[in-house]
Amino acid sequence: MLLPPDHRNLKITDKISLARDLFGIAGTTLMNDKHIRGLLAEVIEKARTSRQVMQELRINELCRQCDEEEGGSCCGAGIENRYDAVLLLLNLLAGVNLPASRFDEKSCYFLGPEGCVLKIRHTLCVNFLCDKIEENLSLEELVRLQEVIGEEIDLTFVLYEAVRKFLRSLTGNGND
């Protein structure tokens, strides 16, 4: 059984270990799969575009300012519990070096000194916009942002499901 029934309830360090084990078992095969490799490249590109638009709209600066000056909590400790081993495996496939420890005890496990270290993020992390951000964006900017992050979220879901289906096929059971 590659994914234990309770894998979503593991501590984040155990989820990372499980993702690394899965990468060791199936990483090469997954990267040799043309469909999965193509989806991965598309997701990485969509995530890059989302982050670029966020930077252009000054969202990164608002988040930095909130975190450093106002004690922001969007990327606070505990958010990492939303991640499971499959989503972390996607990041390993994308070339991300998952951290061995938390950078800041008050922050998400994946928040480093330059922001999130993950290339492929949970839907909540991609889609959440606080009131302050929404107040600082015009309707046109908000629509533009929602369009690009929507594409990222949709493709991430398709990739996630393809990898999960592949992992299930290795064991012949329906456990996810």
PDB file of C-alpha atoms in Angstrom:
ATOM      1  CA  MET A   1       0.000   0.000   0.000  1.00  0.00           C
ATOM      2  CA  LEU A   2       1.676   3.188  -1.181  1.00  0.00           C
ATOM      3  CA  LEU A   3      -0.720   5.601   0.511  1.00  0.00           C
ATOM      4  CA  PRO A   4      -1.829   4.511   3.981  1.00  0.00           C
ATOM      5  CA  PRO A   5      -5.527   5.169   4.697  1.00  0.00           C
ATOM      6  CA  ASP A   6      -4.657   7.892   7.225  1.00  0.00           C
ATOM      7  CA  HIS A   7      -1.996   9.630   5.109  1.00  0.00           C
ATOM      8  CA  ARG A   8      -3.857  12.952   5.159  1.00  0.00           C
ATOM      9  CA  ASN A   9      -3.738  12.975   8.976  1.00  0.00           C
ATOM     10  CA  LEU A  10       0.021  12.524   9.295  1.00  0.00           C
ATOM     11  CA  LYS A  11       2.314  15.232  10.690  1.00  0.00           C
ATOM     12  CA  ILE A  12       3.814  17.370   7.933  1.00  0.00           C
ATOM     13  CA  THR A  13       7.278  15.871   8.407  1.00  0.00           C
ATOM     14  CA  ASP A  14       5.777  12.397   7.939  1.00  0.00           C
ATOM     15  CA  LYS A  15       3.912  13.564   4.832  1.00  0.00           C
ATOM     16  CA  ILE A  16       7.201  14.867   3.437  1.00  0.00           C
ATOM     17  CA  SER A  17       8.895  11.539   4.198  1.00  0.00           C
ATOM     18  CA  LEU A  18       6.058   9.679   2.498  1.00  0.00           C
ATOM     19  CA  ALA A  19       6.273  11.976  -0.540  1.00  0.00           C
ATOM     20  CA  ARG A  20      10.014  11.337  -0.758  1.00  0.00           C
ATOM     21  CA  ASP A  21       9.397   7.582  -0.544  1.00  0.00           C
ATOM     22  CA  LEU A  22       6.794   7.817  -3.311  1.00  0.00           C
ATOM     23  CA  PHE A  23       9.227   9.833  -5.396  1.00  0.00           C
ATOM     24  CA  GLY A  24      11.863   7.139  -4.924  1.00  0.00           C
ATOM     25  CA  ILE A  25       9.426   4.406  -5.894  1.00  0.00           C
ATOM     26  CA  ALA A  26       7.590   6.096  -8.759  1.00  0.00           C
ATOM     27  CA  GLY A  27       9.335   9.373  -9.638  1.00  0.00           C
ATOM     28  CA  THR A  28      11.208   8.110 -12.694  1.00  0.00           C
ATOM     29  CA  THR A  29       8.180   6.275 -14.062  1.00  0.00           C
ATOM     30  CA  LEU A  30       5.971   9.326 -13.538  1.00  0.00           C
ATOM     31  CA  MET A  31       8.469  11.610 -15.283  1.00  0.00           C
ATOM     32  CA  ASN A  32       8.715   9.147 -18.182  1.00  0.00           C
ATOM     33  CA  ASP A  33       4.940   9.269 -18.650  1.00  0.00           C
ATOM     34  CA  LYS A  34       4.351  11.730 -21.495  1.00  0.00           C
ATOM     35  CA  HIS A  35       0.898  12.783 -20.264  1.00  0.00           C
ATOM     36  CA  ILE A  36       1.996  13.433 -16.680  1.00  0.00           C
ATOM     37  CA  ARG A  37       5.207  15.163 -17.768  1.00  0.00           C
ATOM     38  CA  GLY A  38       3.159  17.432 -20.060  1.00  0.00           C
ATOM     39  CA  LEU A  39       0.643  18.251 -17.340  1.00  0.00           C
ATOM     40  CA  LEU A  40       3.459  18.977 -14.896  1.00  0.00           C
ATOM     41  CA  ALA A  41       5.059  21.423 -17.334  1.00  0.00           C
ATOM     42  CA  GLU A  42       1.697  23.141 -17.871  1.00  0.00           C
ATOM     43  CA  VAL A  43       1.020  23.422 -14.138  1.00  0.00           C
ATOM     44  CA  ILE A  44       4.468  24.890 -13.503  1.00  0.00           C
ATOM     45  CA  GLU A  45       3.898  27.440 -16.271  1.00  0.00           C
ATOM     46  CA  LYS A  46       0.424  28.369 -14.967  1.00  0.00           C
ATOM     47  CA  ALA A  47       1.818  28.749 -11.436  1.00  0.00           C
ATOM     48  CA  ARG A  48       4.608  30.960 -12.780  1.00  0.00           C
ATOM     49  CA  THR A  49       2.039  33.098 -14.587  1.00  0.00           C
ATOM     50  CA  SER A  50      -0.112  33.391 -11.445  1.00  0.00           C
ATOM     51  CA  ARG A  51       2.860  34.530  -9.389  1.00  0.00           C
ATOM     52  CA  GLN A  52       3.905  36.976 -12.098  1.00  0.00           C
ATOM     53  CA  VAL A  53       0.428  38.536 -12.173  1.00  0.00           C
ATOM     54  CA  MET A  54       0.405  38.707  -8.368  1.00  0.00           C
ATOM     55  CA  GLN A  55       3.710  40.544  -8.485  1.00  0.00           C
ATOM     56  CA  GLU A  56       2.480  42.925 -11.196  1.00  0.00           C
ATOM     57  CA  LEU A  57      -0.601  43.704  -9.092  1.00  0.00           C
ATOM     58  CA  ARG A  58       1.589  44.383  -6.025  1.00  0.00           C
ATOM     59  CA  ILE A  59      -0.025  41.552  -4.053  1.00  0.00           C
ATOM     60  CA  ASN A  60       3.371  40.194  -3.002  1.00  0.00           C
ATOM     61  CA  GLU A  61       4.233  43.570  -1.498  1.00  0.00           C
ATOM     62  CA  LEU A  62       0.912  43.765   0.355  1.00  0.00           C
ATOM     63  CA  CYS A  63       1.450  40.255   1.756  1.00  0.00           C
ATOM     64  CA  ARG A  64       5.028  41.018   2.789  1.00  0.00           C
ATOM     65  CA  GLN A  65       3.950  44.250   4.458  1.00  0.00           C
ATOM     66  CA  CYS A  66       1.099  42.518   6.288  1.00  0.00           C
ATOM     67  CA  ASP A  67       3.350  39.688   7.478  1.00  0.00           C
ATOM     68  CA  GLU A  68       6.224  41.908   8.614  1.00  0.00           C
ATOM     69  CA  GLU A  69       4.344  44.941   9.931  1.00  0.00           C
ATOM     70  CA  GLU A  70       0.879  43.715  10.859  1.00  0.00           C
ATOM     71  CA  GLY A  71       1.561  40.139  11.998  1.00  0.00           C
ATOM     72  CA  GLY A  72      -0.323  38.562   9.083  1.00  0.00           C
ATOM     73  CA  SER A  73      -1.691  35.066   9.423  1.00  0.00           C
ATOM     74  CA  CYS A  74      -2.530  33.888   5.875  1.00  0.00           C
ATOM     75  CA  CYS A  75       0.604  31.746   5.728  1.00  0.00           C
ATOM     76  CA  GLY A  76       0.535  30.938   9.433  1.00  0.00           C
ATOM     77  CA  ALA A  77       1.555  27.722  11.145  1.00  0.00           C
ATOM     78  CA  GLY A  78      -0.954  24.981  10.438  1.00  0.00           C
ATOM     79  CA  ILE A  79      -1.716  25.859   6.813  1.00  0.00           C
ATOM     80  CA  GLU A  80       0.752  23.131   5.803  1.00  0.00           C
ATOM     81  CA  ASN A  81      -1.679  20.552   7.196  1.00  0.00           C
ATOM     82  CA  ARG A  82      -3.804  21.097   4.082  1.00  0.00           C
ATOM     83  CA  TYR A  83      -1.071  19.425   2.032  1.00  0.00           C
ATOM     84  CA  ASP A  84      -0.941  15.687   1.492  1.00  0.00           C
ATOM     85  CA  ALA A  85       1.813  13.395   0.238  1.00  0.00           C
ATOM     86  CA  VAL A  86       0.527  13.453  -3.352  1.00  0.00           C
ATOM     87  CA  LEU A  87       0.635  17.255  -3.589  1.00  0.00           C
ATOM     88  CA  LEU A  88       4.110  17.190  -2.047  1.00  0.00           C
ATOM     89  CA  LEU A  89       5.119  14.498  -4.547  1.00  0.00           C
ATOM     90  CA  LEU A  90       4.046  16.850  -7.349  1.00  0.00           C
ATOM     91  CA  ASN A  91       6.446  19.427  -5.935  1.00  0.00           C
ATOM     92  CA  LEU A  92       9.272  16.887  -5.855  1.00  0.00           C
ATOM     93  CA  LEU A  93       8.505  16.058  -9.494  1.00  0.00           C
ATOM     94  CA  ALA A  94       8.685  19.811 -10.184  1.00  0.00           C
ATOM     95  CA  GLY A  95      12.196  19.934  -8.719  1.00  0.00           C
ATOM     96  CA  VAL A  96      11.313  21.500  -5.374  1.00  0.00           C
ATOM     97  CA  ASN A  97      13.606  20.702  -2.462  1.00  0.00           C
ATOM     98  CA  LEU A  98      11.143  20.259   0.398  1.00  0.00           C
ATOM     99  CA  PRO A  99      12.450  21.827   3.613  1.00  0.00           C
ATOM    100  CA  ALA A 100      13.811  19.679   6.421  1.00  0.00           C
ATOM    101  CA  SER A 101      12.512  22.113   9.032  1.00  0.00           C
ATOM    102  CA  ARG A 102      10.268  25.126   9.469  1.00  0.00           C
ATOM    103  CA  PHE A 103      11.889  28.513   8.740  1.00  0.00           C
ATOM    104  CA  ASP A 104       9.689  30.413  11.212  1.00  0.00           C
ATOM    105  CA  GLU A 105       7.698  28.707  13.985  1.00  0.00           C
ATOM    106  CA  LYS A 106       4.790  31.145  13.493  1.00  0.00           C
ATOM    107  CA  SER A 107       4.550  30.475   9.760  1.00  0.00           C
ATOM    108  CA  CYS A 108       3.548  27.717   7.395  1.00  0.00           C
ATOM    109  CA  TYR A 109       6.164  24.984   7.139  1.00  0.00           C
ATOM    110  CA  PHE A 110       6.688  25.889   3.464  1.00  0.00           C
ATOM    111  CA  LEU A 111       7.115  29.646   3.930  1.00  0.00           C
ATOM    112  CA  GLY A 112      10.771  30.530   3.477  1.00  0.00           C
ATOM    113  CA  PRO A 113      12.607  33.862   3.619  1.00  0.00           C
ATOM    114  CA  GLU A 114      11.575  34.641   0.017  1.00  0.00           C
ATOM    115  CA  GLY A 115       7.981  33.392   0.244  1.00  0.00           C
ATOM    116  CA  CYS A 116       6.477  29.989  -0.445  1.00  0.00           C
ATOM    117  CA  VAL A 117       9.058  27.375  -1.463  1.00  0.00           C
ATOM    118  CA  LEU A 118       6.461  25.256  -3.262  1.00  0.00           C
ATOM    119  CA  LYS A 119       5.858  25.506  -6.999  1.00  0.00           C
ATOM    120  CA  ILE A 120       2.558  23.638  -6.824  1.00  0.00           C
ATOM    121  CA  ARG A 121       0.369  24.927  -4.022  1.00  0.00           C
ATOM    122  CA  HIS A 122      -2.891  23.919  -2.384  1.00  0.00           C
ATOM    123  CA  THR A 123      -6.038  25.532  -3.787  1.00  0.00           C
ATOM    124  CA  LEU A 124      -6.514  27.517  -0.578  1.00  0.00           C
ATOM    125  CA  CYS A 125      -3.042  29.031  -0.880  1.00  0.00           C
ATOM    126  CA  VAL A 126      -3.524  29.950  -4.528  1.00  0.00           C
ATOM    127  CA  ASN A 127      -7.063  31.277  -4.321  1.00  0.00           C
ATOM    128  CA  PHE A 128      -7.253  33.122  -0.983  1.00  0.00           C
ATOM    129  CA  LEU A 129      -7.458  36.905  -1.188  1.00  0.00           C
ATOM    130  CA  CYS A 130      -7.918  38.866   2.019  1.00  0.00           C
ATOM    131  CA  ASP A 131     -10.093  41.981   2.230  1.00  0.00           C
ATOM    132  CA  LYS A 132      -7.051  44.252   2.074  1.00  0.00           C
ATOM    133  CA  ILE A 133      -5.936  42.754  -1.234  1.00  0.00           C
ATOM    134  CA  GLU A 134      -9.442  42.909  -2.689  1.00  0.00           C
ATOM    135  CA  GLU A 135      -9.753  46.559  -1.622  1.00  0.00           C
ATOM    136  CA  ASN A 136      -6.481  47.400  -3.398  1.00  0.00           C
ATOM    137  CA  LEU A 137      -7.465  45.817  -6.725  1.00  0.00           C
ATOM    138  CA  SER A 138      -9.737  47.216  -9.393  1.00  0.00           C
ATOM    139  CA  LEU A 139     -12.481  44.969 -10.728  1.00  0.00           C
ATOM    140  CA  GLU A 140     -10.452  44.435 -13.905  1.00  0.00           C
ATOM    141  CA  GLU A 141      -7.369  43.440 -11.904  1.00  0.00           C
ATOM    142  CA  LEU A 142      -9.388  41.064  -9.743  1.00  0.00           C
ATOM    143  CA  VAL A 143     -10.922  39.405 -12.810  1.00  0.00           C
ATOM    144  CA  ARG A 144      -7.489  39.076 -14.442  1.00  0.00           C
ATOM    145  CA  LEU A 145      -6.057  37.480 -11.301  1.00  0.00           C
ATOM    146  CA  GLN A 146      -9.011  35.107 -10.851  1.00  0.00           C
ATOM    147  CA  GLU A 147      -8.678  33.955 -14.462  1.00  0.00           C
ATOM    148  CA  VAL A 148      -4.997  33.026 -14.177  1.00  0.00           C
ATOM    149  CA  ILE A 149      -5.267  31.390 -10.771  1.00  0.00           C
ATOM    150  CA  GLY A 150      -8.345  29.503 -11.953  1.00  0.00           C
ATOM    151  CA  GLU A 151      -6.289  27.996 -14.768  1.00  0.00           C
ATOM    152  CA  GLU A 152      -3.564  27.026 -12.293  1.00  0.00           C
ATOM    153  CA  ILE A 153      -6.059  25.402  -9.919  1.00  0.00           C
ATOM    154  CA  ASP A 154      -7.834  23.488 -12.693  1.00  0.00           C
ATOM    155  CA  LEU A 155      -4.624  22.057 -14.129  1.00  0.00           C
ATOM    156  CA  THR A 156      -3.240  21.233 -10.687  1.00  0.00           C
ATOM    157  CA  PHE A 157      -6.381  19.200 -10.007  1.00  0.00           C
ATOM    158  CA  VAL A 158      -6.020  17.291 -13.294  1.00  0.00           C
ATOM    159  CA  LEU A 159      -2.347  16.536 -12.573  1.00  0.00           C
ATOM    160  CA  TYR A 160      -3.069  15.551  -8.967  1.00  0.00           C
ATOM    161  CA  GLU A 161      -5.783  13.123 -10.061  1.00  0.00           C
ATOM    162  CA  ALA A 162      -3.577  11.610 -12.791  1.00  0.00           C
ATOM    163  CA  VAL A 163      -0.756  10.970 -10.309  1.00  0.00           C
ATOM    164  CA  ARG A 164      -3.138   9.627  -7.674  1.00  0.00           C
ATOM    165  CA  LYS A 165      -4.668   7.257 -10.240  1.00  0.00           C
ATOM    166  CA  PHE A 166      -1.176   6.084 -11.209  1.00  0.00           C
ATOM    167  CA  LEU A 167      -0.247   5.437  -7.568  1.00  0.00           C
ATOM    168  CA  ARG A 168      -3.457   3.451  -7.042  1.00  0.00           C
ATOM    169  CA  SER A 169      -2.657   1.377 -10.136  1.00  0.00           C
ATOM    170  CA  LEU A 170       0.636   0.287  -8.577  1.00  0.00           C
ATOM    171  CA  THR A 171      -1.145  -1.432  -5.702  1.00  0.00           C
ATOM    172  CA  GLY A 172      -4.326  -2.488  -7.441  1.00  0.00           C
ATOM    173  CA  ASN A 173      -6.516  -1.060  -4.701  1.00  0.00           C
ATOM    174  CA  GLY A 174      -8.772   1.975  -4.562  1.00  0.00           C
ATOM    175  CA  ASN A 175      -7.081   3.515  -1.537  1.00  0.00           C
ATOM    176  CA  ASP A 176      -6.316   7.162  -1.996  1.00  0.00           C
TER     177      ASP A 176
END
